[in-house]
Coordinates of C-alpha atoms in Angstrom, one line a residue:
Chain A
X1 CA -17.7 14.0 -113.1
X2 CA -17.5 18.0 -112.7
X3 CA -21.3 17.7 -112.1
X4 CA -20.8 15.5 -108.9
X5 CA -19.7 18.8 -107.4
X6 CA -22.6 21.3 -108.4
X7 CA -25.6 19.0 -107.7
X8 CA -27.8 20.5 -105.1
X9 CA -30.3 23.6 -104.8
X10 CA -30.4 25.4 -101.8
X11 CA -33.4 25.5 -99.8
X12 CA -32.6 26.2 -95.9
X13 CA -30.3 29.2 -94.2
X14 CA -28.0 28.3 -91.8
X15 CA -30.7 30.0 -89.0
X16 CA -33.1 28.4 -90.3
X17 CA -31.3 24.8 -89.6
X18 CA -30.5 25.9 -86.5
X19 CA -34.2 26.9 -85.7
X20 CA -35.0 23.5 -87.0
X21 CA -32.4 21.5 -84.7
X22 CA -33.0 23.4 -81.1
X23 CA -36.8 22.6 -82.1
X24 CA -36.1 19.2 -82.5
X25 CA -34.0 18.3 -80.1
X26 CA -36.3 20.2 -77.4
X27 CA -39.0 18.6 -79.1
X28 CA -37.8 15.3 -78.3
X29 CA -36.5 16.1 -74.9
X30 CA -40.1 17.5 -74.4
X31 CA -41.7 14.5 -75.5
X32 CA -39.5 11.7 -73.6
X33 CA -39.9 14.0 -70.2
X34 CA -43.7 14.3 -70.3
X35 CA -44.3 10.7 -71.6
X36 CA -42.4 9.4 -68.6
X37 CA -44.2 11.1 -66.1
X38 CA -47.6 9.6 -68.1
X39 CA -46.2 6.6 -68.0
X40 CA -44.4 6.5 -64.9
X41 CA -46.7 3.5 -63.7
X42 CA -45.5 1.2 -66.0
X43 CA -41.5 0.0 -66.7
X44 CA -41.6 1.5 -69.9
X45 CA -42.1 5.0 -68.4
X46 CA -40.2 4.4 -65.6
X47 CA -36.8 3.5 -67.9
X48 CA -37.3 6.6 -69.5
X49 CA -37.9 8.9 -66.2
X50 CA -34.5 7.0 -65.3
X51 CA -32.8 8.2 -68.2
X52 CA -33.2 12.1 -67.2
X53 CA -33.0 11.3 -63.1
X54 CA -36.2 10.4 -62.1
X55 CA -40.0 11.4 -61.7
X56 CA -39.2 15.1 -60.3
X57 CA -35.9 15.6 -62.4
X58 CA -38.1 15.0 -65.5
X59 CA -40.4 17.5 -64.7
X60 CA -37.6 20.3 -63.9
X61 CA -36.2 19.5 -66.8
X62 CA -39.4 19.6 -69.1
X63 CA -40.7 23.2 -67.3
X64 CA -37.0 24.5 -68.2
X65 CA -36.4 23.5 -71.9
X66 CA -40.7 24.2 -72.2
X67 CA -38.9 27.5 -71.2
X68 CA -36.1 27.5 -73.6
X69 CA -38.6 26.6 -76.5
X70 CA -41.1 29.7 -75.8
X71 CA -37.7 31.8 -75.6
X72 CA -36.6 30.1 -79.1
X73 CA -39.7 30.6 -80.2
X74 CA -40.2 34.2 -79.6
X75 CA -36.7 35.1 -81.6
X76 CA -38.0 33.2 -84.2
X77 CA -40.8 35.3 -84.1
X78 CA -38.9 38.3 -84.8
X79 CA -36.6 36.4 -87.1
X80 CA -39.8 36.4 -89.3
X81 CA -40.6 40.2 -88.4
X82 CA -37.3 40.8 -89.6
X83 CA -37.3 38.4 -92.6
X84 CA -41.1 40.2 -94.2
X85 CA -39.9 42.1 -97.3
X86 CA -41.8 45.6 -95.9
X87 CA -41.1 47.2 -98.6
X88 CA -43.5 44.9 -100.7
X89 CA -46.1 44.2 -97.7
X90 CA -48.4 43.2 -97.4
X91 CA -48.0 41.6 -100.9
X92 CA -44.7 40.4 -100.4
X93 CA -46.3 37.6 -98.1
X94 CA -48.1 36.2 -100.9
X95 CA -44.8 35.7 -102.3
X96 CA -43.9 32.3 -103.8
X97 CA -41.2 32.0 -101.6
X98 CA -43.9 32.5 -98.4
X99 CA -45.0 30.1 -96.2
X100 CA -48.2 31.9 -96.0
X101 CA -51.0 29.1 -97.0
X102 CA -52.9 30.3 -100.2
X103 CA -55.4 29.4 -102.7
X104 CA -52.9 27.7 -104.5
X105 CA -52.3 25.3 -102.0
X106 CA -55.8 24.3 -102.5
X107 CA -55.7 23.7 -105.8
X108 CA -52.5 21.6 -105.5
X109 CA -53.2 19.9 -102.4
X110 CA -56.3 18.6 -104.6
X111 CA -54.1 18.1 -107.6
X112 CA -51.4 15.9 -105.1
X113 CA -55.0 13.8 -103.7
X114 CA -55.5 13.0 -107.7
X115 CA -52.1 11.8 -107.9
X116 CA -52.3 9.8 -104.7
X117 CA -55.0 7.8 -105.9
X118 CA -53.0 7.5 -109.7
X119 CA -55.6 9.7 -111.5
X120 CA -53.2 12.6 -112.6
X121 CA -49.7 13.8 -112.9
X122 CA -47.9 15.2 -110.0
X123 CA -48.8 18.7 -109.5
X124 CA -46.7 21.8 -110.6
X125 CA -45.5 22.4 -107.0
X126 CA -43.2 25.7 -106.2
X127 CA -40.8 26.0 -103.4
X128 CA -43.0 24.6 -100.2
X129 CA -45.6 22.2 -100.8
X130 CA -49.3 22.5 -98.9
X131 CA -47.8 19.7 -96.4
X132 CA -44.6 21.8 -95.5
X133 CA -46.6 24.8 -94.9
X134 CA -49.1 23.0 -92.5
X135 CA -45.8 21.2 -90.7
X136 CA -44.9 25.0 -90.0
X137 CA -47.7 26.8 -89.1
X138 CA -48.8 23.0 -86.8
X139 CA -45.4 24.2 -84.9
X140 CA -46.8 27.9 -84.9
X141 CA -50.4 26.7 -83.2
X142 CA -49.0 24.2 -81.2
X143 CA -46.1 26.7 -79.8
X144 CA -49.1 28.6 -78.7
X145 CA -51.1 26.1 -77.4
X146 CA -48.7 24.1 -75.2
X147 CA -46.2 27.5 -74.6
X148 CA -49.6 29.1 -72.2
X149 CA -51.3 25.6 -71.2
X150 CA -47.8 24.5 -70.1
X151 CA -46.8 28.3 -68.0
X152 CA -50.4 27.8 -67.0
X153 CA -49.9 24.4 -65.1
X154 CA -46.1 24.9 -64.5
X155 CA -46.8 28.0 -62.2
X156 CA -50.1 27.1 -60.9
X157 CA -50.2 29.0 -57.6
X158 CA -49.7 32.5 -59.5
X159 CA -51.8 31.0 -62.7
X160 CA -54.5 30.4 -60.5
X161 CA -54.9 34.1 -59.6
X162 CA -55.5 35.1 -63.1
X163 CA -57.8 32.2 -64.0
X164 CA -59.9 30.1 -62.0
X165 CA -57.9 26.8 -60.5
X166 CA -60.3 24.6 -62.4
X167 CA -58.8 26.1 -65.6
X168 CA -56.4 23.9 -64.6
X169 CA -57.9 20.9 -65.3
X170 CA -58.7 22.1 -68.6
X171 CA -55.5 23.3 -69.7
X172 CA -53.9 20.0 -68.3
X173 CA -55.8 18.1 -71.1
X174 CA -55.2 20.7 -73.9
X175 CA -51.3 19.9 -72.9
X176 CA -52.3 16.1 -73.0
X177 CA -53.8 16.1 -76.5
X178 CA -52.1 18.5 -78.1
X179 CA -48.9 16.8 -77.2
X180 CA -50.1 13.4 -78.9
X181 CA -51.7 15.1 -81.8
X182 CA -47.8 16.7 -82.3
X183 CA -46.1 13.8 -81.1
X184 CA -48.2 11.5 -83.5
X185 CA -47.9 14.0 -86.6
X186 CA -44.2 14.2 -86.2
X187 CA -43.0 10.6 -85.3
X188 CA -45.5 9.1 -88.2
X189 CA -45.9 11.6 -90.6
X190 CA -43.3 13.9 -90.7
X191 CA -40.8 11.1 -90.3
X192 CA -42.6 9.5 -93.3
X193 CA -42.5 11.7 -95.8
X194 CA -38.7 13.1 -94.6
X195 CA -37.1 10.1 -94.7
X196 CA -38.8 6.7 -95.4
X197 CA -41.1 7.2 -98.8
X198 CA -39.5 6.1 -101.7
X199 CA -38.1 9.0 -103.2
X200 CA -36.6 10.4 -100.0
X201 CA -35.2 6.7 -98.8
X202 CA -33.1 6.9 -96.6
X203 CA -33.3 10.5 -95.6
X204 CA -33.9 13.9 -96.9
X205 CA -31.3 15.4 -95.7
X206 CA -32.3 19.2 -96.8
X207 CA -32.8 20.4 -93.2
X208 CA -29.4 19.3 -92.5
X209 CA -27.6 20.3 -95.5
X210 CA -29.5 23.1 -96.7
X211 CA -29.7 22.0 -100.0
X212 CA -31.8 19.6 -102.3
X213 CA -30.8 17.6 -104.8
X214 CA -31.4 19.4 -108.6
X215 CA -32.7 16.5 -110.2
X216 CA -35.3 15.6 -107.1
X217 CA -36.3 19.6 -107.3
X218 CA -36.6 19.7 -111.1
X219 CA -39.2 16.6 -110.6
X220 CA -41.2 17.4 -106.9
X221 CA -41.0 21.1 -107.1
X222 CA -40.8 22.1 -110.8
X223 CA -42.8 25.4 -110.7
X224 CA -40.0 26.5 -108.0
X225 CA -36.9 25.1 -110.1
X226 CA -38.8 27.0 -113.4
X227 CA -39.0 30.1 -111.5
X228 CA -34.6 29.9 -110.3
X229 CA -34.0 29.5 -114.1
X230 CA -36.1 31.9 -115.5
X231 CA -34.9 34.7 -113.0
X232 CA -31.0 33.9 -113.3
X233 CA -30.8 32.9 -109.7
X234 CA -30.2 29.4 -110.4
X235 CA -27.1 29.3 -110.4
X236 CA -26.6 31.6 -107.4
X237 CA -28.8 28.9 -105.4
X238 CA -26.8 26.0 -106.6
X239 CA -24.1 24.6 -104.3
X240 CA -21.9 21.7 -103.8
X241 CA -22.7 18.5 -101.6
X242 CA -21.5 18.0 -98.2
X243 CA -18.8 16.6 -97.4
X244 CA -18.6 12.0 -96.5
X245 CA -18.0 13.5 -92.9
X246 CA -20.9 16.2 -92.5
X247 CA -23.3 13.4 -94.3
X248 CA -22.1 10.9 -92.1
X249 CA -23.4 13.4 -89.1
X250 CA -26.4 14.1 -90.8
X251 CA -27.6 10.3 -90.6
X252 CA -26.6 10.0 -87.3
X253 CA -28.1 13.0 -86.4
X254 CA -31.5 12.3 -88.4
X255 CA -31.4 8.8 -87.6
X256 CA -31.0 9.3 -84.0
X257 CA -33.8 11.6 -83.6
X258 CA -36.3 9.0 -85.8
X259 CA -35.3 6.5 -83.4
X260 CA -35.8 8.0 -80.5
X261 CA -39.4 9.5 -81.7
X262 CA -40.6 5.8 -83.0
X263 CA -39.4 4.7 -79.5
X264 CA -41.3 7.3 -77.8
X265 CA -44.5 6.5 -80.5
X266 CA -44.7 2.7 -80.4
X267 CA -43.8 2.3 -76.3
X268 CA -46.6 5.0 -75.5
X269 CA -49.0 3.0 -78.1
X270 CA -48.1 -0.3 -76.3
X271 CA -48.5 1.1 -72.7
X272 CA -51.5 3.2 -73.1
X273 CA -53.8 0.8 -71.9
X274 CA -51.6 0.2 -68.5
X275 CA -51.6 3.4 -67.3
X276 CA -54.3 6.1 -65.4
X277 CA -55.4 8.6 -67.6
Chain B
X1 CA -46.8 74.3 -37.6
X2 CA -44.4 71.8 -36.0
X3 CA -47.8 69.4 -35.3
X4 CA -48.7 69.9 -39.2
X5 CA -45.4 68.5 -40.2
X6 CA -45.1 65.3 -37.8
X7 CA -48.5 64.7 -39.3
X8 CA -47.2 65.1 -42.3
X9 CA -44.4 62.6 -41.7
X10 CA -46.8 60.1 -40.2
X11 CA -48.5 59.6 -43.3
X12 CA -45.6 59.7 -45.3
X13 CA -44.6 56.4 -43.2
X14 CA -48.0 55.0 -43.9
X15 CA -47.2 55.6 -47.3
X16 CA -44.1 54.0 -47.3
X17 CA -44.8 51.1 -45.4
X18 CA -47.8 50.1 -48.0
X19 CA -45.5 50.6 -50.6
X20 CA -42.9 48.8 -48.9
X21 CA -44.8 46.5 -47.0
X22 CA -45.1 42.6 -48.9
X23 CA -48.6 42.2 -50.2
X24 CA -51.0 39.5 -49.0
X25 CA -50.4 35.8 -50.3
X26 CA -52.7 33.9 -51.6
X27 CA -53.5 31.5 -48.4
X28 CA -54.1 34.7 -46.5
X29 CA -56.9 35.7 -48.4
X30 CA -60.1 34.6 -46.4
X31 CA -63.1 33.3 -48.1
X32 CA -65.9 34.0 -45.8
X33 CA -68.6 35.0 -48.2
X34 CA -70.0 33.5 -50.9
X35 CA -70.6 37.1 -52.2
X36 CA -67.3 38.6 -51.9
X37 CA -65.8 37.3 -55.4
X38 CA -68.5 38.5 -56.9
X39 CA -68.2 41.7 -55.1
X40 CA -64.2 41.9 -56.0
X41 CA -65.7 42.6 -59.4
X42 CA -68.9 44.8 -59.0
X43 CA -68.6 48.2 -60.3
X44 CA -71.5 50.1 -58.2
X45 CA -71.8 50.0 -54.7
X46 CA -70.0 46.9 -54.8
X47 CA -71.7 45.3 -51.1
X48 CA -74.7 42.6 -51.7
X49 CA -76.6 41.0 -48.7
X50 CA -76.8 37.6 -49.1
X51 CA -80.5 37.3 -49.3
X52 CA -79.6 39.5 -52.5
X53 CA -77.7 37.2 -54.6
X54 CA -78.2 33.7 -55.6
X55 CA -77.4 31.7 -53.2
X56 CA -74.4 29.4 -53.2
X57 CA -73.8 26.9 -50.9
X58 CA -76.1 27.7 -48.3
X59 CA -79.0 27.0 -50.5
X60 CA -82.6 27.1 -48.4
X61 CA -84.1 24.2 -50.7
X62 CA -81.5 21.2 -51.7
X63 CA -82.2 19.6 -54.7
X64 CA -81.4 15.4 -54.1
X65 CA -79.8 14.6 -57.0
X66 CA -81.6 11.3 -58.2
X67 CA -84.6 12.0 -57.2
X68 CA -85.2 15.0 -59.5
X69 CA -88.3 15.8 -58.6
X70 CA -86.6 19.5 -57.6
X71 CA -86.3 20.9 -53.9
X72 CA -86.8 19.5 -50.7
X73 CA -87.4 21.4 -47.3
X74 CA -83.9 22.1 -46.0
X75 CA -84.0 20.9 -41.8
X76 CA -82.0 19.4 -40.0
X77 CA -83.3 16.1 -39.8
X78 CA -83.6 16.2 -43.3
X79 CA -80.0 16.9 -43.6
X80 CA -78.7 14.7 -41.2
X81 CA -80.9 12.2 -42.8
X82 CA -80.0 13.1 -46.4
X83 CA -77.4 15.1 -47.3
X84 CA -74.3 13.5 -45.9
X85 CA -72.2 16.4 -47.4
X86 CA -72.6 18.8 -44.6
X87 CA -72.2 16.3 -41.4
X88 CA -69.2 16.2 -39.1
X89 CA -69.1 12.9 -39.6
X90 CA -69.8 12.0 -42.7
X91 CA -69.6 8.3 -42.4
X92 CA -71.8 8.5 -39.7
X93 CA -74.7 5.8 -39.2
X94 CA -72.8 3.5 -42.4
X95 CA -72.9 -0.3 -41.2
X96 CA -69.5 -1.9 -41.5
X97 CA -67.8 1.1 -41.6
X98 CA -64.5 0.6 -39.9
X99 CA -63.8 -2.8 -42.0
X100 CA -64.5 -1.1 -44.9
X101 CA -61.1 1.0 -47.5
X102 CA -62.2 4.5 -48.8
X103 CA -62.0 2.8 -52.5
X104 CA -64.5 0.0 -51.9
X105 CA -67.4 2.7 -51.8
X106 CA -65.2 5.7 -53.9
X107 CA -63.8 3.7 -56.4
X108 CA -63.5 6.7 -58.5
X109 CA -62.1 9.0 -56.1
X110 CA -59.1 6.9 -56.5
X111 CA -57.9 6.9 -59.9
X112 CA -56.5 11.0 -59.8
X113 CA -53.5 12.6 -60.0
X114 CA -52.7 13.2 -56.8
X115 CA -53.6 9.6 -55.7
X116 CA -51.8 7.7 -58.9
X117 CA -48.8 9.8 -59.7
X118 CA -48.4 11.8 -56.0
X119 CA -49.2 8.5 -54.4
X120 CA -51.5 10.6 -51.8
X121 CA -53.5 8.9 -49.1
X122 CA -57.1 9.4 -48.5
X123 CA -56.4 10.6 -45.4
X124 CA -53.6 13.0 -46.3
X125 CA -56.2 15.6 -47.6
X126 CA -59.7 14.1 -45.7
X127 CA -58.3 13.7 -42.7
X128 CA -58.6 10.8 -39.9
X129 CA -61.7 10.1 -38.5
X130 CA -64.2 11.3 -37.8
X131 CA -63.8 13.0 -41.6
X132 CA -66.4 15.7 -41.6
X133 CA -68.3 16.7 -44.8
X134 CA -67.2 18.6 -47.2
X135 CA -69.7 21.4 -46.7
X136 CA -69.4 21.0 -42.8
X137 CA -68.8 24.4 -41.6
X138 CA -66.0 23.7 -39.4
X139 CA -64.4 20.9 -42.2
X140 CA -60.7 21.6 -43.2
X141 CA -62.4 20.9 -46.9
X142 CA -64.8 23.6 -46.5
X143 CA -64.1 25.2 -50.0
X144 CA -63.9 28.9 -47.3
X145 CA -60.8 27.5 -46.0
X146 CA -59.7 24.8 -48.2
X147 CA -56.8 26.2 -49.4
X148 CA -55.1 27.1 -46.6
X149 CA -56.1 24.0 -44.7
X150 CA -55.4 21.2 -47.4
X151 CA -54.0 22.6 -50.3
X152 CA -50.8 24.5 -48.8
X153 CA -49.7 22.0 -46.7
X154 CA -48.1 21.2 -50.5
X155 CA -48.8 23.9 -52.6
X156 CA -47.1 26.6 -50.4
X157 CA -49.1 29.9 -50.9
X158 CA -52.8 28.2 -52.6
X159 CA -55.2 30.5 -53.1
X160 CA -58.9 30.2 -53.4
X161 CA -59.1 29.8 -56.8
X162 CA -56.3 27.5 -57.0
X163 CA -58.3 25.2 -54.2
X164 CA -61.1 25.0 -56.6
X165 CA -58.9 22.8 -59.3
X166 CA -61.0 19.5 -59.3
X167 CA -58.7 17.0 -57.5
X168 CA -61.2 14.0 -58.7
X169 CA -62.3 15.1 -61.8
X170 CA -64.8 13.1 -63.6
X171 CA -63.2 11.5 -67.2
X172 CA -63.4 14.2 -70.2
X173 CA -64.6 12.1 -72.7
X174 CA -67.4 10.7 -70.3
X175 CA -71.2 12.2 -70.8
X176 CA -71.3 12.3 -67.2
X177 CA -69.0 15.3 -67.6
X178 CA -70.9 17.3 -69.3
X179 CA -73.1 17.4 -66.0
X180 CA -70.7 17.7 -63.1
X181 CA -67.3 19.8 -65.5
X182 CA -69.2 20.8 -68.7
X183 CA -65.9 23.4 -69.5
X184 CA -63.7 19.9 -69.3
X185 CA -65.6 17.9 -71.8
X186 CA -66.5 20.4 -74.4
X187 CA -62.5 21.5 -74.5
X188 CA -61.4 17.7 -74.2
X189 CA -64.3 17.0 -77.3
X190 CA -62.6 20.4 -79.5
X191 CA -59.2 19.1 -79.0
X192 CA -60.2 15.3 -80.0
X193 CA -62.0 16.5 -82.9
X194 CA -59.1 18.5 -83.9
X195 CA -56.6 15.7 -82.9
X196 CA -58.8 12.8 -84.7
X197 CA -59.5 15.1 -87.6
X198 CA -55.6 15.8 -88.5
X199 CA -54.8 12.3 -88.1
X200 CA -58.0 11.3 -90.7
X201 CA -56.6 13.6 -93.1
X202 CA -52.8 12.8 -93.0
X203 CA -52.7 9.4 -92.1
X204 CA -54.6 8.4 -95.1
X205 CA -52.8 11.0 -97.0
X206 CA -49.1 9.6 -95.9
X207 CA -50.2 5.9 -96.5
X208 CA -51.6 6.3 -99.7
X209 CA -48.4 8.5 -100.6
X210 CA -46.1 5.5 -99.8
X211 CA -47.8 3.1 -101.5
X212 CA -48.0 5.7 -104.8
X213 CA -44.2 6.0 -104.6
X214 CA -43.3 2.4 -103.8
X215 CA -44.9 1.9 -107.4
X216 CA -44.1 4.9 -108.8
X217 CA -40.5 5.2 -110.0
X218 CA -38.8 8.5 -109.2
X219 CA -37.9 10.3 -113.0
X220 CA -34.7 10.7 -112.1
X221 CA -33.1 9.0 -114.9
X222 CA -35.6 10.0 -117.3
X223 CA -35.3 13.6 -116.5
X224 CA -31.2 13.6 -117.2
X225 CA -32.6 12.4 -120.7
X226 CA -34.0 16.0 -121.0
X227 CA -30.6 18.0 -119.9

């Protein structure tokens, strides 16, 4: 039973779990504050406007945690200035540990397709897969997008002095669709291949724990598990599971969150057609 | 010498006072010309007549939209005929008009922002009657003093440009936008595109992979065989 103990890879820092819980929870703050003003013509919005004190409180509080996301986002900024291997640049970023998206992702993203349709084997992926890399860099772009549409509209009197005022209007849409294209990816997909596919049922809990399971990394990622064995750093990335406690936490935490974004998804699919776009 | 130096001093005052002094807000920036925006960014001698420029809203020759056959004589019968958006009463002449509600004949106007979510009146921006034009040259809407007249009584401090955010904005997705907001609908169209075109690859993508897995057994046991 010794190998109960040593059973997990790890995957995720302890920054970069925290990176990835203020981003969620703003995320979903973020969401459930603008989707109530949308929606406040209908009950369904207006429970949800009730929740965070009304109409106006909602939008104090989405300007301020918009705010605290930008700020969050611009130390992870230099968290990844910081984090470049210089030494090695700008070949470093081509790394197999990068994000970066490369020609390989290609190739395996149309190697995963063949599997998908039960045509080929699963693909020789390494440590991030092509649809991990495209969950990051959506975040990136949509930081971007929704950080200046969102000053642009929260401070329109001074915004208005650098663009025209019907740049407004514009931006106010970009907000609008860009917020359902990240609302829709993360409370459908992201959800769906985190926690409710198959192998991952009931949750993969790597962004909590920081680790993976060995034997689910030796079968989805086995170019990256290859790779920890063949340079001796397997058994520097192998740690223990969490404790019954901290996994209990995890599901709450994880489970909470899915809730609350399927809430968010199906109520604003239900009510779309009652409100004034 | 004593004369040099108060002079001295008096324009050090000046200078300190401009420094010192608060600068301008936006609702105290006047309008009066067409030209002067245009002239805020000129780089040679920077001062256009107005017979020199392309007319804006005083144009000599209106074009009736509808009719399209181009430009009509601009008179003044013609425009108190015609054009009803430069009257100082801009109802004026319409039968039934005091039984009538604003959204009966602007059913449009009343599906914004400002009247859904702000719950704004009509008649909280336009006015009581009579409600002049828009173009009428002594209308709080005239776009010369619209900010300051109508849109700081909320926005404390609107400017110009901020006045010229489209409070009844035509829909995005509409072809008619591409008339009256052309900016609007080719950004709404990008974002869709980009919107739609995620959601055609990864919906698929996360269906199909759910489906592949729910019949696919995960190797687990298979691959402790190999150990």
């Amino acid at each position: 039973m010794s190998t109960m103990n040593n059973t997990r890879i790890r995957r995720f820092t302890a920054v970069q779990r925290l990176f990835h819980l203020l981003l969620m929870v703003s995320f979903l703050v973020q969401g459930a504050t603008g989707l109530a003003r949308m929606y406040i013509e209908t009950p369904w919005g207006q429970y949800i406007a009730w929740v965070f004190g009304g109409y106006e409180y909602c939008l104090t509080i989405h300007i301020y945690v918009g705010i605290f996301m930008l700020a969050g986002f611009l130390v992870h900024f230099f968290y990844l200035l910081a984090r470049i291997d210089w030494k090695g640049f700008p070949k470093s970023l081509l790394g197999r540990d990068s994000v970066l998206l490369q020609p390989r992702d290609a190739k395996e993203a149309y190697e995963h397709a063949l599997w998908l349709i039960g045509i080929r084997d699963w693909p020789r992926f390494d440590r991030w897969g092509y649809w991990e890399k495209f969950d990051y860099w959506a975040v990136f772009w949509g930081m971007v997008i929704m950080g200046v549409t969102g000053l642009l509209l929260a401070f329109s009197l001074s915004s208005s002095r650098i663009i025209p005022g019907w740049g407004l209007n514009v931006a106010f849409w970009v907000h609008r669709i860009e917020a359902i294209l990240a609302m829709g990816h993360v409370f459908i997909i992201h959800f769906f291949i985190g926690h409710l596919r198959r192998h991952n049922f009931p949750m993969d809990k790597a962004m909590f724990e920081g680790s993976v399971d060995i034997d689910s990394v030796r079968h989805e990622r086995p170019a990256w598990y290859e790779r920890l064995e063949k340079n001796d750093d397997l058994k520097g990335a192998i740690t223990t599971e969490a404790g019954r406690g901290r996994r209990a936490v995890f599901y709450a935490v994880g489970y909470l969150a899915m809730f609350t974004g399927l809430f968010l998804l199906i109520g604003g699919i239900l009510n779309s057609a009652a409100i004034t776009w | 010498m004593k004369g040099q130096y108060g002079h001295r001093a008096l324009l050090a005052l000046a200078a300190a006072i401009l420094i010192a002094a608060p600068g301008t807000v936006c609702s105290q920036e006047e309008v009066s010309s067409a030209i002067r925006r245009y002239r805020d960014l000129e780089v040679s001698t920077g001062y256009y007549e107005e017979y020199e420029v392309r007319p804006q809203r005083q144009r000599p020759f209106v074009v009736l939209p509808g009719v399209g056959r181009g430009a009509f004589p601009y008179s003044p019968s013609g425009a108190r005929v015609r054009i009803r958006s430069r009257l100082a009463d801009s109802h004026r002449g319409l039968q039934f008009y005091d039984v009538q509600r604003c959204e009966t004949c602007h059913p449009e106007q009343s599906d914004d922002l400002h009247t859904v979510r702000a719950n704004l009146t009509c008649r909280q921006c336009h006015g009581g009657e009579p409600i002049a034009s828009i173009d009428h040259y002594y209308s709080p809407m005239n776009p010369i003093r619209r900010h300051a007249y109508v849109c700081a009584k909320c926005h404390e401090g609107a400017g110009a440009s901020f006045a010229s955010y489209v409070i009844h904005p035509p829909n995005p997705a509409d072809i008619k936008a591409l008339e009256e907001f052309p900016a609007l609908f080719y950004v709404f169209w990008a974002m869709a595109a980009i919107a739609v075109g995620t959601f055609l690859v990864f919906l698929p993508h996360t269906f199909l992979w759910g489906i592949r897995e729910l019949l696919a057994r995960k190797k687990e046991t298979s691959g402790e065989h190999h150990e």
